[in-house]
Short mmCIF file of C-alpha atoms in Angstrom, two decimals:
data_model
loop_
_atom_site.label_atom_id
_atom_site.label_comp_id
_atom_site.label_asym_id
_atom_site.label_seq_id
_atom_site.Cartn_x
_atom_site.Cartn_y
_atom_site.Cartn_z
CA UNK P 241 -9.15 2.99 17.04
CA UNK P 242 -10.19 -0.24 15.61
CA UNK P 243 -12.52 -0.86 18.85
CA UNK P 244 -14.39 1.99 18.35
CA UNK P 245 -14.64 1.88 14.48
CA UNK P 246 -12.52 5.02 13.93
CA UNK P 247 -10.35 3.63 11.60
CA UNK P 248 -10.57 4.94 8.13
CA UNK P 249 -11.66 2.61 5.48
CA UNK P 250 -8.81 3.78 3.19
CA UNK P 251 -6.08 2.76 5.71
CA UNK P 252 -3.97 -0.47 4.96
CA UNK P 253 -1.16 -1.99 6.97
CA UNK P 254 1.24 -4.84 5.60
CA UNK P 255 4.05 -6.88 7.26
CA UNK P 256 6.90 -8.80 5.96
CA UNK P 257 10.12 -10.07 7.62
CA UNK P 258 13.66 -8.55 6.84
CA UNK P 259 16.92 -9.38 7.43
CA UNK P 260 20.67 -8.24 6.51
CA UNK P 261 21.43 -11.59 5.06
CA UNK P 262 22.74 -11.93 1.53
CA UNK P 263 20.49 -14.32 0.36
CA UNK P 264 16.47 -14.03 0.28
CA UNK P 265 13.77 -14.84 -1.94
CA UNK P 266 13.35 -12.68 -5.31
CA UNK P 267 11.33 -9.79 -4.81
CA UNK P 268 9.54 -7.21 -6.73
CA UNK P 269 11.82 -4.19 -7.69
CA UNK P 270 8.19 -2.19 -8.33
CA UNK P 271 7.54 1.34 -7.01
CA UNK P 272 4.02 2.36 -6.59
CA UNK P 273 3.64 6.00 -7.51
CA UNK P 274 1.01 7.41 -5.35
CA UNK P 275 -0.55 10.54 -7.25
CA UNK P 276 -2.05 13.60 -5.93
CA UNK P 277 -5.64 13.77 -6.45
CA UNK P 278 -8.00 16.67 -6.73
CA UNK P 279 -11.41 15.82 -6.85
CA UNK P 280 -14.04 18.47 -7.63
CA UNK P 281 -16.32 18.97 -4.49
CA UNK P 282 -14.04 16.84 -2.25
CA UNK P 283 -11.29 17.21 0.05
CA UNK P 284 -7.94 16.52 -1.74
CA UNK P 285 -6.77 13.08 -1.71
CA UNK P 286 -3.44 13.17 0.53
CA UNK P 287 -1.77 9.76 0.51
CA UNK P 288 0.41 9.22 3.50
CA UNK P 289 2.73 6.21 4.31
CA UNK P 290 4.90 5.13 7.18
CA UNK P 291 7.34 2.18 7.41
CA UNK P 292 8.47 1.00 10.94
CA UNK P 293 9.79 -2.18 12.34
CA UNK P 294 10.33 -4.77 15.23
CA UNK P 295 13.42 -6.63 16.26
CA UNK P 296 12.91 -10.24 16.12
CA UNK P 297 15.17 -13.06 17.22
CA UNK P 298 18.35 -14.09 14.98
CA UNK P 299 18.74 -10.80 13.44
CA UNK P 300 15.34 -10.34 11.80
CA UNK P 301 12.94 -7.59 11.80
CA UNK P 302 9.07 -7.35 11.61
CA UNK P 303 8.85 -4.53 9.07
CA UNK P 304 5.36 -2.90 8.59
CA UNK P 305 3.99 -0.31 6.04
CA UNK P 306 1.24 1.71 6.78
CA UNK P 307 -0.55 3.30 3.89
CA UNK P 308 -3.50 5.96 3.90
CA UNK P 309 -4.90 5.89 0.18
CA UNK P 310 -8.26 7.86 -0.25
CA UNK P 311 -10.64 7.29 -3.16
CA UNK P 312 -8.47 4.12 -4.06
CA UNK P 313 -7.28 0.65 -3.44
CA UNK P 314 -3.76 -0.27 -3.73
CA UNK P 315 -2.25 -3.78 -4.33
CA UNK P 316 0.89 -4.03 -2.41
CA UNK P 317 3.33 -6.02 -4.94
CA UNK P 318 4.86 -7.77 -1.97
CA UNK P 319 1.69 -9.27 -0.96
CA UNK P 320 0.81 -10.08 -4.63
CA UNK P 321 4.45 -12.10 -4.71
CA UNK P 322 3.46 -13.78 -1.37
CA UNK P 323 6.21 -12.13 0.40
CA UNK P 324 3.81 -10.04 2.76
CA UNK P 325 0.80 -10.11 4.63
CA UNK P 326 -2.10 -7.74 4.76
CA UNK P 327 -3.14 -6.91 8.48
CA UNK P 328 -5.55 -4.27 7.96
CA UNK P 329 -8.54 -3.67 6.59
CA UNK P 330 -8.82 -7.70 6.78
CA UNK P 331 -6.39 -9.29 9.31
CA UNK P 332 -5.66 -12.89 8.76
CA UNK P 333 -6.95 -15.22 11.27
CA UNK P 334 -3.55 -16.24 12.11
CA UNK P 335 -0.10 -14.72 11.76
CA UNK P 336 3.37 -16.45 12.82
CA UNK P 337 6.33 -14.19 11.47
CA UNK P 338 8.28 -16.88 12.42
CA UNK P 339 7.09 -19.07 9.53
CA UNK P 340 7.34 -16.00 6.88
CA UNK P 341 9.51 -15.61 4.03
CA UNK P 342 12.76 -13.56 5.46
CA UNK P 343 13.81 -11.16 2.80
CA UNK P 344 17.67 -10.53 2.48
CA UNK P 345 19.41 -7.18 1.70
CA UNK P 346 18.24 -6.41 -1.59
CA UNK P 347 14.38 -7.50 -0.72
CA UNK P 348 14.50 -5.41 2.27
CA UNK P 349 15.66 -2.24 -0.01
CA UNK P 350 13.09 -3.15 -2.52
CA UNK P 351 10.45 -3.31 0.64
CA UNK P 352 11.64 0.05 1.78
CA UNK P 353 11.12 1.95 -1.85
CA UNK P 354 7.86 0.31 -2.53
CA UNK P 355 5.64 3.49 -2.25
CA UNK P 356 6.60 7.03 -3.64
CA UNK P 357 4.23 10.04 -3.86
CA UNK P 358 3.85 11.68 -7.30
CA UNK P 359 2.69 14.63 -9.02
CA UNK P 360 -0.36 16.59 -9.01
CA UNK P 361 -3.31 15.58 -10.92
CA UNK P 362 -6.59 17.44 -11.19
CA UNK P 363 -9.34 15.20 -12.18
CA UNK P 364 -12.92 16.34 -12.50
CA UNK P 365 -14.79 12.94 -12.46
CA UNK P 366 -12.37 10.41 -10.58
CA UNK P 367 -14.29 7.50 -12.20
CA UNK P 368 -14.56 8.21 -15.76
CA UNK P 369 -10.95 9.73 -15.68
CA UNK P 370 -9.63 6.52 -13.82
CA UNK P 371 -10.89 4.33 -17.05
CA UNK P 372 -8.88 6.70 -19.48
CA UNK P 373 -5.25 5.59 -21.07
CA UNK P 374 -3.86 8.91 -19.60
CA UNK P 375 -4.95 7.99 -16.01
CA UNK P 376 -3.49 4.74 -16.27
CA UNK P 377 -0.07 5.81 -17.66
CA UNK P 378 0.06 8.49 -14.82
CA UNK P 379 -0.49 6.11 -11.91
CA UNK P 380 1.01 2.17 -10.93
CA UNK P 381 -1.31 -0.69 -12.16
CA UNK P 382 -1.51 -1.51 -8.55
CA UNK P 383 -4.00 1.52 -8.11
CA UNK P 384 -7.71 1.10 -8.59
CA UNK P 385 -10.26 3.53 -8.08
CA UNK P 386 -13.20 2.79 -5.74
CA UNK P 387 -16.67 2.60 -7.08
CA UNK P 388 -18.84 5.63 -5.96
CA UNK P 389 -21.04 5.24 -3.27
CA UNK P 390 -24.53 5.89 -3.69
CA UNK P 391 -25.24 9.32 -3.98
CA UNK P 392 -21.69 10.44 -4.47
CA UNK P 393 -18.28 9.89 -5.26
CA UNK P 394 -15.73 7.17 -4.04
CA UNK P 395 -15.16 7.98 -0.27
#
């Protein structure tokens, strides 16, 4: 899909390394609530996420999270804490999982519950609404509404 240009711009992929060790770095214990957005004149925004992993040597696992996030940008709390790497849409020039920090049991639990789908929200003007205090109280501060494209709403 990347070669054909068919990957949507609202798709993100992050990775980290996990283990079943008792010890590990301190990790964010934060849940990013993904809202249901209904934008007038647009298809409903459906957030989808998937988590999967690949075994590594030494009982570690390369853990990945894939997120579809229409109309908004999402900052991953583990990326902000330098404990995860964003692989898409802007992949790093190099990546060596053997050199990445390894999350312990508690960090792995926090990683696994990073994203949660929220309740319904009807928004007539998503950009204006995103700047209101009530909107900010309903969604995670890690979510930012995209600026509208010329001639229309954020897509």
